CSV table of C-alpha atoms in Angstrom, one decimal:
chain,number,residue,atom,x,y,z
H,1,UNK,CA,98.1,99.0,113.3
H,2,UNK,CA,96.3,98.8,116.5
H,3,UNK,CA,95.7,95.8,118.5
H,4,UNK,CA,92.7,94.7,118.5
H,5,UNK,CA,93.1,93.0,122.2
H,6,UNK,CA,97.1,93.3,123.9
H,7,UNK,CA,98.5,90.5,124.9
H,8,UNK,CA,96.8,89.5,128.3
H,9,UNK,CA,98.2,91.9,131.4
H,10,UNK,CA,99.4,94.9,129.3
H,11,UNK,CA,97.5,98.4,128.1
H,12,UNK,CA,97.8,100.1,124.9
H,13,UNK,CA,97.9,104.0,125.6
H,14,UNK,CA,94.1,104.8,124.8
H,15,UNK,CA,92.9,101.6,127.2
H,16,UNK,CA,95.4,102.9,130.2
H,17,UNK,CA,94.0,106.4,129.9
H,18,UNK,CA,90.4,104.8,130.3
H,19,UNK,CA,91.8,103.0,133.1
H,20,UNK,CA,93.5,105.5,135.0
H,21,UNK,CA,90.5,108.0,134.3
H,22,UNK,CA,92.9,110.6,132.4
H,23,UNK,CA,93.3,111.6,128.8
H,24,UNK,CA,95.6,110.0,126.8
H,25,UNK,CA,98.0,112.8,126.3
H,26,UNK,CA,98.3,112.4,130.1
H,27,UNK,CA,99.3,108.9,129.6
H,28,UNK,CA,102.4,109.9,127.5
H,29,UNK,CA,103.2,113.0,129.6
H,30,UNK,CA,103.7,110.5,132.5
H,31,UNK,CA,105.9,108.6,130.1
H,32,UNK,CA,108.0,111.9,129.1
H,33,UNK,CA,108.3,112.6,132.8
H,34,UNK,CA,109.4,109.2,134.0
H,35,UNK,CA,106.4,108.1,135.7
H,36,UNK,CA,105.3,105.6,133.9
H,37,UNK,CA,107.2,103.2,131.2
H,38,UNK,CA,106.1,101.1,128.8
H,39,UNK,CA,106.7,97.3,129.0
H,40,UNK,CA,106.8,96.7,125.2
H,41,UNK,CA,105.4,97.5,121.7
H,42,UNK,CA,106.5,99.7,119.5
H,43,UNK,CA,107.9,103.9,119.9
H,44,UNK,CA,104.6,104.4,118.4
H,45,UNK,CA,102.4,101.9,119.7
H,46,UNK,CA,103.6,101.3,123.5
H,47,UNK,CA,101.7,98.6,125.7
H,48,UNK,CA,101.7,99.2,129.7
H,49,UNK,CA,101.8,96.7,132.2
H,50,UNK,CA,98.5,97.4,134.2
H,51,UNK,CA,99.8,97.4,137.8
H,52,UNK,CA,102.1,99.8,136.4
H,53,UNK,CA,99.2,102.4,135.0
H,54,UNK,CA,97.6,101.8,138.6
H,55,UNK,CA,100.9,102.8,140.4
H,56,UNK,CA,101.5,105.6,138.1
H,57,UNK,CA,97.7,106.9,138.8
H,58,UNK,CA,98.6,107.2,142.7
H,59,UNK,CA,101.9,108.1,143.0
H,60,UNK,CA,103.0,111.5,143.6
H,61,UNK,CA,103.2,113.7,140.9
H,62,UNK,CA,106.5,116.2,140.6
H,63,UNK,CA,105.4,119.6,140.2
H,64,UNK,CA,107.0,122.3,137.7
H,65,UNK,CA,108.3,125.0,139.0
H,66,UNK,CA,106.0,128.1,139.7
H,67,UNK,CA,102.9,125.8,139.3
H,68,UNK,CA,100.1,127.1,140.9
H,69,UNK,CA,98.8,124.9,144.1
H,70,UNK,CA,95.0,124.4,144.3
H,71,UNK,CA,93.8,125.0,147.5
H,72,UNK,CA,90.9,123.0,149.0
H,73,UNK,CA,88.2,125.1,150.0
């Protein structure tokens, strides 16, 4: 079931991707990653506290190993 509004403060996945500017699937890689956590919900439906999307858009992103660096030109 999705919600059809969260309670008042919080995110569901698809409306913190819209927020943040990122896909989804970005959304729950920050998740897997540790970047971001979820505040409440369910494992399948998670809600996101929306100062905690913003923080987790700006912070600094850990980079795999051998990841290639983009250079500004």
């Amino acid at each position: 079931m999705e919600y059809l509004l969260p309670p008042l403060g919080t995110l569901t996945t698809s409306m913190a991707a819209m927020s943040a500017g990122v896909a989804p699937a970005t959304i729950r890689d920050w998740v897997r990653r540790g970047i971001l956590t979820p505040c409440g919900g369910t494992p399948k439906r998670p809600l996101y506290r929306v100062a905690d999307v913003e923080a987790a858009r700006y912070a600094a992103k850990p980079t795999r190993h051998n990841q290639r660096t983009v250079n500004a030109a």
